[in-house]
Short mmCIF file of C-alpha atoms in Angstrom, two decimals:
data_model
loop_
_atom_site.label_atom_id
_atom_site.label_comp_id
_atom_site.label_asym_id
_atom_site.label_seq_id
_atom_site.Cartn_x
_atom_site.Cartn_y
_atom_site.Cartn_z
CA MET K 1 -28.42 -105.90 -65.43
CA LEU K 2 -27.76 -107.65 -68.73
CA GLU K 3 -30.52 -109.77 -70.26
CA ARG K 4 -29.59 -113.43 -69.95
CA ASN K 5 -29.11 -115.52 -73.06
CA SER K 6 -32.31 -117.56 -73.39
CA GLY K 7 -30.89 -119.67 -76.19
CA THR K 8 -32.40 -120.41 -79.59
CA LEU K 9 -33.73 -123.34 -81.53
CA PHE K 10 -30.98 -125.59 -82.84
CA ASP K 11 -29.80 -124.47 -86.28
CA LEU K 12 -27.72 -127.25 -87.83
CA GLY K 13 -27.47 -125.41 -91.13
CA TRP K 14 -25.73 -122.46 -89.47
CA VAL K 15 -23.33 -124.78 -87.69
CA ASN K 16 -22.48 -126.80 -90.79
CA ARG K 17 -21.95 -123.71 -92.94
CA SER K 18 -19.40 -122.31 -90.51
CA CYS K 19 -15.73 -122.47 -91.48
CA VAL K 20 -12.66 -120.69 -90.09
CA ASN K 21 -9.82 -119.31 -92.21
CA ASP K 22 -6.80 -120.21 -90.09
CA GLN K 23 -4.41 -117.85 -91.89
CA ALA K 24 -6.78 -114.90 -91.50
CA VAL K 25 -6.98 -115.63 -87.78
CA LYS K 26 -3.19 -115.68 -87.53
CA ASN K 27 -2.90 -112.39 -89.43
CA ARG K 28 -5.49 -110.66 -87.23
CA VAL K 29 -3.76 -111.76 -84.01
CA GLN K 30 -0.38 -110.54 -85.33
CA ASP K 31 -1.99 -107.19 -86.14
CA LEU K 32 -3.42 -106.90 -82.62
CA LEU K 33 -0.10 -107.71 -81.00
CA SER K 34 1.90 -105.32 -83.16
CA SER K 35 -0.35 -102.27 -83.53
CA ARG K 36 -2.85 -102.30 -80.64
CA LEU K 37 -0.62 -101.65 -77.68
CA ILE K 38 -1.70 -100.19 -74.33
CA HIS K 39 0.42 -97.16 -73.51
CA ALA K 40 2.52 -97.48 -70.38
CA ASP K 41 0.69 -94.53 -68.79
CA HIS K 42 -2.57 -96.48 -68.93
CA GLN K 43 -1.39 -99.94 -67.97
CA VAL K 44 -1.93 -99.43 -64.23
CA GLU K 45 -5.59 -98.55 -64.79
CA TRP K 46 -6.08 -101.54 -67.08
CA LEU K 47 -4.41 -103.94 -64.66
CA ALA K 48 -6.52 -102.69 -61.77
CA ARG K 49 -9.62 -103.10 -63.92
CA SER K 50 -8.61 -106.64 -64.86
CA ILE K 51 -8.76 -107.75 -61.22
CA GLN K 52 -12.53 -107.40 -61.15
CA CYS K 53 -12.73 -109.84 -64.09
CA ILE K 54 -10.74 -112.63 -62.43
CA ASP K 55 -12.47 -115.81 -61.28
CA LEU K 56 -10.01 -116.54 -58.46
CA THR K 57 -9.70 -120.29 -58.55
CA THR K 58 -8.57 -123.26 -56.52
CA LEU K 59 -9.15 -126.71 -58.02
CA ALA K 60 -6.70 -128.88 -56.13
CA GLY K 61 -7.06 -132.32 -54.63
CA ASP K 62 -6.05 -131.01 -51.21
CA ASP K 63 -8.59 -128.15 -51.09
CA CYS K 64 -10.07 -127.79 -47.61
CA PRO K 65 -12.10 -125.19 -45.66
CA SER K 66 -9.01 -123.28 -44.54
CA ASN K 67 -7.44 -122.72 -47.95
CA VAL K 68 -10.86 -121.90 -49.45
CA ALA K 69 -11.32 -119.30 -46.68
CA ARG K 70 -7.93 -117.82 -47.57
CA LEU K 71 -8.92 -117.69 -51.24
CA CYS K 72 -12.13 -115.84 -50.28
CA SER K 73 -10.13 -113.33 -48.25
CA LYS K 74 -7.84 -112.68 -51.21
CA ALA K 75 -10.86 -112.29 -53.52
CA ALA K 76 -12.43 -109.72 -51.20
CA HIS K 77 -9.14 -107.85 -50.66
CA PRO K 78 -7.03 -108.58 -53.75
CA LEU K 79 -4.46 -105.85 -53.06
CA SER K 80 -2.62 -104.95 -49.87
CA ASP K 81 -3.91 -101.97 -47.90
CA ASP K 82 -0.77 -99.96 -48.71
CA LEU K 83 -1.14 -100.60 -52.42
CA THR K 84 -4.87 -99.84 -52.37
CA ARG K 85 -4.16 -96.46 -50.76
CA ALA K 86 -1.35 -95.72 -53.20
CA LEU K 87 -3.70 -96.38 -56.12
CA GLN K 88 -6.41 -94.26 -54.45
CA ILE K 89 -8.91 -97.13 -54.52
CA LYS K 90 -11.58 -97.01 -51.84
CA HIS K 91 -11.18 -99.86 -49.36
CA GLY K 92 -13.47 -102.77 -50.20
CA LEU K 93 -14.46 -101.39 -53.61
CA LEU K 94 -12.15 -103.60 -55.68
CA THR K 95 -12.82 -107.36 -55.60
CA THR K 96 -12.38 -110.25 -58.00
CA GLY K 97 -15.26 -111.28 -60.23
CA ALA K 98 -15.91 -114.58 -58.46
CA VAL K 99 -14.38 -117.38 -56.43
CA CYS K 100 -14.27 -120.70 -58.32
CA VAL K 101 -14.10 -124.07 -56.53
CA TYR K 102 -15.18 -127.70 -56.79
CA PRO K 103 -18.83 -128.50 -55.89
CA ALA K 104 -17.77 -130.05 -52.56
CA ARG K 105 -16.20 -126.72 -51.55
CA VAL K 106 -19.07 -124.42 -52.57
CA ALA K 107 -20.58 -124.31 -49.08
CA ASP K 108 -17.15 -123.45 -47.62
CA ALA K 109 -16.72 -120.62 -50.12
CA CYS K 110 -20.21 -119.23 -49.46
CA LEU K 111 -19.53 -119.26 -45.72
CA GLY K 112 -16.14 -117.62 -46.13
CA LEU K 113 -17.53 -114.81 -48.28
CA GLU K 114 -20.50 -114.31 -45.96
CA ARG K 115 -18.15 -113.85 -43.01
CA LEU K 116 -16.27 -111.21 -44.99
CA GLY K 117 -19.50 -109.34 -45.73
CA THR K 118 -19.04 -109.39 -49.49
CA ASN K 119 -21.43 -110.35 -52.27
CA ILE K 120 -18.79 -111.89 -54.55
CA PRO K 121 -20.47 -114.81 -56.35
CA VAL K 122 -19.29 -118.38 -55.93
CA ALA K 123 -18.65 -120.27 -59.16
CA SER K 124 -18.40 -124.05 -59.24
CA VAL K 125 -17.03 -126.39 -61.85
CA ALA K 126 -19.33 -129.34 -62.48
CA THR K 127 -20.40 -132.11 -64.87
CA GLY K 128 -17.42 -134.35 -64.18
CA PHE K 129 -14.84 -131.60 -64.54
CA PRO K 130 -12.36 -131.70 -66.20
CA THR K 131 -13.12 -134.66 -68.49
CA GLY K 132 -16.90 -134.89 -68.32
CA GLN K 133 -16.58 -138.66 -68.45
CA THR K 134 -19.67 -139.50 -66.42
CA SER K 135 -23.27 -140.16 -67.36
CA LEU K 136 -25.54 -137.24 -68.18
CA LYS K 137 -27.65 -138.07 -65.12
CA ILE K 138 -24.65 -137.76 -62.79
CA ARG K 139 -23.48 -134.58 -64.52
CA LEU K 140 -26.89 -132.97 -64.02
CA GLU K 141 -27.02 -134.07 -60.39
CA GLU K 142 -23.64 -132.44 -59.78
CA ILE K 143 -24.92 -129.14 -61.18
CA LYS K 144 -27.96 -129.29 -58.90
CA PHE K 145 -25.76 -130.12 -55.89
CA ALA K 146 -23.58 -127.06 -56.53
CA VAL K 147 -26.59 -124.79 -57.01
CA GLU K 148 -28.27 -126.08 -53.84
CA ASN K 149 -25.09 -125.30 -51.90
CA GLY K 150 -25.07 -121.70 -53.09
CA ALA K 151 -23.19 -121.53 -56.40
CA LYS K 152 -24.38 -118.61 -58.53
CA GLU K 153 -22.29 -119.61 -61.54
CA ILE K 154 -21.69 -123.10 -62.92
CA ASP K 155 -18.72 -123.89 -65.17
CA ILE K 156 -19.77 -127.02 -67.05
CA VAL K 157 -17.68 -129.05 -69.50
CA ILE K 158 -19.04 -130.09 -72.86
CA ASN K 159 -19.00 -133.65 -74.15
CA ARG K 160 -15.95 -133.61 -76.44
CA GLU K 161 -16.87 -136.94 -78.05
CA LEU K 162 -20.06 -135.38 -79.42
CA ALA K 163 -18.15 -132.38 -80.76
CA LEU K 164 -15.43 -134.47 -82.39
CA SER K 165 -17.99 -136.76 -84.03
CA GLN K 166 -19.91 -133.69 -85.26
CA ASN K 167 -22.99 -134.81 -83.35
CA TRP K 168 -23.98 -131.22 -82.74
CA GLU K 169 -27.67 -131.79 -82.11
CA GLU K 170 -27.05 -134.25 -79.27
CA LEU K 171 -24.49 -131.86 -77.79
CA TYR K 172 -27.08 -129.08 -77.98
CA ASN K 173 -29.67 -131.26 -76.23
CA GLU K 174 -27.25 -132.11 -73.41
CA LEU K 175 -26.40 -128.46 -72.89
CA VAL K 176 -30.06 -127.48 -72.81
CA GLU K 177 -30.59 -129.97 -69.97
CA MET K 178 -27.58 -128.55 -68.14
CA ARG K 179 -28.94 -125.02 -68.57
CA LYS K 180 -32.23 -126.14 -67.01
CA ALA K 181 -30.37 -127.74 -64.08
CA CYS K 182 -28.56 -124.44 -63.46
CA GLY K 183 -31.85 -122.66 -62.79
CA ASP K 184 -31.15 -119.03 -61.98
CA SER K 185 -27.40 -119.63 -61.79
CA HIS K 186 -25.36 -118.56 -64.79
CA MET K 187 -23.91 -121.31 -66.97
CA LYS K 188 -20.39 -121.05 -68.38
CA SER K 189 -19.71 -123.72 -71.00
CA ILE K 190 -16.12 -124.98 -71.13
CA LEU K 191 -15.25 -126.12 -74.65
CA ALA K 192 -11.89 -127.73 -73.76
CA VAL K 193 -10.52 -126.22 -76.97
CA GLY K 194 -7.26 -128.14 -76.81
CA GLU K 195 -9.19 -131.34 -77.47
CA LEU K 196 -11.33 -130.09 -80.38
CA CYS K 197 -8.58 -130.49 -83.03
CA ASN K 198 -9.12 -127.35 -85.11
CA LEU K 199 -10.45 -123.80 -85.11
CA THR K 200 -13.55 -124.66 -87.14
CA ASN K 201 -14.66 -127.18 -84.51
CA ILE K 202 -14.08 -124.54 -81.82
CA TYR K 203 -16.26 -122.05 -83.71
CA LYS K 204 -19.03 -124.60 -84.21
CA ALA K 205 -18.93 -125.71 -80.57
CA SER K 206 -19.14 -122.06 -79.53
CA LEU K 207 -22.30 -121.58 -81.61
CA VAL K 208 -23.94 -124.73 -80.26
CA ALA K 209 -23.16 -123.77 -76.66
CA MET K 210 -24.71 -120.33 -77.16
CA MET K 211 -27.77 -121.74 -78.93
CA ALA K 212 -28.33 -123.96 -75.88
CA GLY K 213 -28.43 -120.94 -73.57
CA SER K 214 -24.88 -120.57 -72.22
CA ASP K 215 -24.31 -117.26 -70.46
CA PHE K 216 -20.56 -117.53 -71.09
CA ILE K 217 -18.39 -119.65 -73.32
CA LYS K 218 -15.04 -120.61 -71.81
CA THR K 219 -11.91 -121.86 -73.51
CA SER K 220 -10.54 -124.55 -71.26
CA THR K 221 -10.47 -126.46 -68.03
CA GLY K 222 -6.81 -125.55 -67.61
CA LYS K 223 -5.98 -129.25 -67.61
CA GLU K 224 -5.53 -129.70 -71.37
CA THR K 225 -2.22 -129.48 -73.22
CA VAL K 226 -3.48 -126.43 -75.14
CA ASN K 227 -5.59 -123.93 -73.21
CA ALA K 228 -6.33 -120.25 -73.80
CA THR K 229 -4.46 -118.82 -76.79
CA LEU K 230 -5.20 -115.59 -78.62
CA PRO K 231 -6.08 -117.27 -81.96
CA ILE K 232 -8.59 -119.50 -80.17
CA GLY K 233 -9.91 -116.49 -78.28
CA LEU K 234 -10.35 -114.55 -81.51
CA VAL K 235 -12.37 -117.38 -83.06
CA MET K 236 -14.65 -117.59 -80.02
CA CYS K 237 -15.10 -113.81 -79.98
CA ARG K 238 -16.14 -113.87 -83.63
CA ALA K 239 -18.70 -116.56 -82.78
CA ILE K 240 -20.02 -114.32 -79.98
CA ARG K 241 -20.31 -111.44 -82.45
CA ALA K 242 -22.17 -113.59 -84.96
CA TYR K 243 -24.57 -114.87 -82.30
CA LYS K 244 -25.24 -111.34 -81.06
CA ARG K 245 -25.91 -110.16 -84.60
CA LYS K 246 -28.40 -112.97 -85.21
CA THR K 247 -30.19 -113.15 -81.84
CA GLY K 248 -29.54 -109.87 -80.04
CA PHE K 249 -28.08 -111.64 -76.97
CA LYS K 250 -24.66 -110.78 -75.57
CA VAL K 251 -22.82 -113.89 -74.38
CA GLY K 252 -19.81 -113.55 -72.11
CA PHE K 253 -16.33 -114.91 -72.71
CA LYS K 254 -13.90 -116.55 -70.29
CA PRO K 255 -10.37 -117.55 -71.25
CA ALA K 256 -8.76 -119.94 -68.77
CA GLY K 257 -5.50 -121.83 -68.56
CA GLY K 258 -2.05 -120.39 -69.08
CA ILE K 259 -2.89 -116.74 -68.29
CA ARG K 260 -0.26 -116.04 -65.65
CA THR K 261 1.29 -112.62 -66.25
CA SER K 262 0.25 -108.99 -66.46
CA SER K 263 1.40 -108.96 -70.07
CA ASP K 264 -0.92 -111.89 -70.82
CA VAL K 265 -3.96 -110.18 -69.35
CA LEU K 266 -3.30 -106.90 -71.17
CA GLN K 267 -3.23 -108.81 -74.47
CA TRP K 268 -6.53 -110.48 -73.66
CA MET K 269 -8.15 -107.18 -72.69
CA THR K 270 -6.92 -105.66 -75.94
CA LEU K 271 -8.55 -108.52 -77.84
CA MET K 272 -11.83 -107.95 -75.97
CA LYS K 273 -11.88 -104.21 -76.65
CA GLU K 274 -10.96 -104.53 -80.32
CA GLU K 275 -13.27 -107.43 -81.16
CA LEU K 276 -16.26 -106.98 -78.81
CA GLY K 277 -16.09 -103.44 -77.42
CA ASP K 278 -15.79 -101.79 -74.02
CA ASP K 279 -18.70 -103.78 -72.54
CA TYR K 280 -16.36 -106.78 -72.64
CA LEU K 281 -13.94 -105.17 -70.21
CA THR K 282 -16.40 -105.67 -67.34
CA PRO K 283 -17.10 -108.77 -65.22
CA ASP K 284 -20.63 -109.02 -66.59
CA LEU K 285 -19.22 -110.20 -69.91
CA PHE K 286 -15.54 -110.98 -69.39
CA ARG K 287 -13.95 -113.31 -66.87
CA ILE K 288 -10.47 -114.75 -66.60
CA GLY K 289 -9.95 -118.16 -65.04
CA ALA K 290 -6.73 -117.92 -63.05
CA SER K 291 -4.99 -118.76 -59.81
CA ALA K 292 -1.47 -117.30 -60.14
CA LEU K 293 -2.36 -114.23 -62.25
CA LEU K 294 -3.46 -112.00 -59.38
CA ASN K 295 -0.09 -112.32 -57.68
CA ASP K 296 1.72 -111.08 -60.79
CA ILE K 297 -0.72 -108.17 -61.26
CA GLU K 298 -0.23 -107.09 -57.65
CA ARG K 299 3.55 -107.32 -58.06
CA ASN K 300 3.50 -105.12 -61.16
CA LEU K 301 1.21 -102.56 -59.54
CA ALA K 302 3.51 -102.45 -56.50
CA ASN K 303 6.54 -101.96 -58.74
CA HIS K 304 4.81 -99.06 -60.48
CA THR K 305 3.64 -97.25 -57.34
CA THR K 306 6.90 -97.61 -55.40
CA GLY K 307 9.43 -97.47 -58.18
CA GLY K 308 11.01 -100.57 -56.66
CA TYR K 309 11.13 -104.17 -57.77
CA PHE K 310 9.22 -106.85 -55.91
CA LEU K 311 9.59 -110.59 -56.40
CA ALA K 312 6.52 -112.80 -56.65
CA GLU K 313 7.25 -114.42 -53.31
CA GLU K 314 7.18 -111.02 -51.62
CA MET K 315 3.52 -110.51 -52.45
CA PRO K 316 0.95 -111.34 -49.72
CA MET K 317 -1.13 -114.46 -50.37
CA ALA K 318 -4.21 -113.18 -48.53
#
């Protein structure tokens, strides 16, 4: 079991000294995409491994107990029985990393997973997701509501106004209160990177979130115009490296929004391995926020094992 990030005292000097070289980021990403390729013989193994890092998500206005139950079933059995046998994976061994829902659906998800006899954790968005435009008191109450209903992971959203106005200390203080409200549940801090204007702000927000005790830093809500991109991911990974070097704590990373294909996920896993090491290819430290991705992974695995070609709509939903 990894030691949880306990946070550190706020270090404004470290935050203010931080600056990102945009061209260097671009060059590094181009290098990764051109020279760090996963050989075709290994792609099946990597895709199967990626499934255990997926936070299988439904965040729709029409969510209800029945579609949450179906999501839980898919999380517990992400591949068809035929495909599982073809890949020689023991039945029930491969699951997604978590199921992610709104706070009002946490109890439904916990019940659905309990009925399936699996210990997959339930993650809940909170704090006025996706905008965070409610009072701090209400945001904290929403965290506590989700935790009381069984959520083991809380995906909170940061206050973008504080980040954009460079009010880093107040942002830190808010996040510390959110961390306390999470209790024993892990806190993933969503930076909403598409609304932070530049890579330097993203790096600084990453540092502040980790100083405040975040167990994961997450790119996006999936609702912004710009979500998870490799340059943004690289910047956040470098912040994780710097924080680990200074404090000794390993903080997880979760890209979310726009990761829909097997090719996408292989690029993200390559970034994790190259920048943070093999530990970041496991669900303890790497999660992917996605809803449609699993379907594409299953389709590609089926194509590989059968030698045929399956369409997305031919894949089972649950």
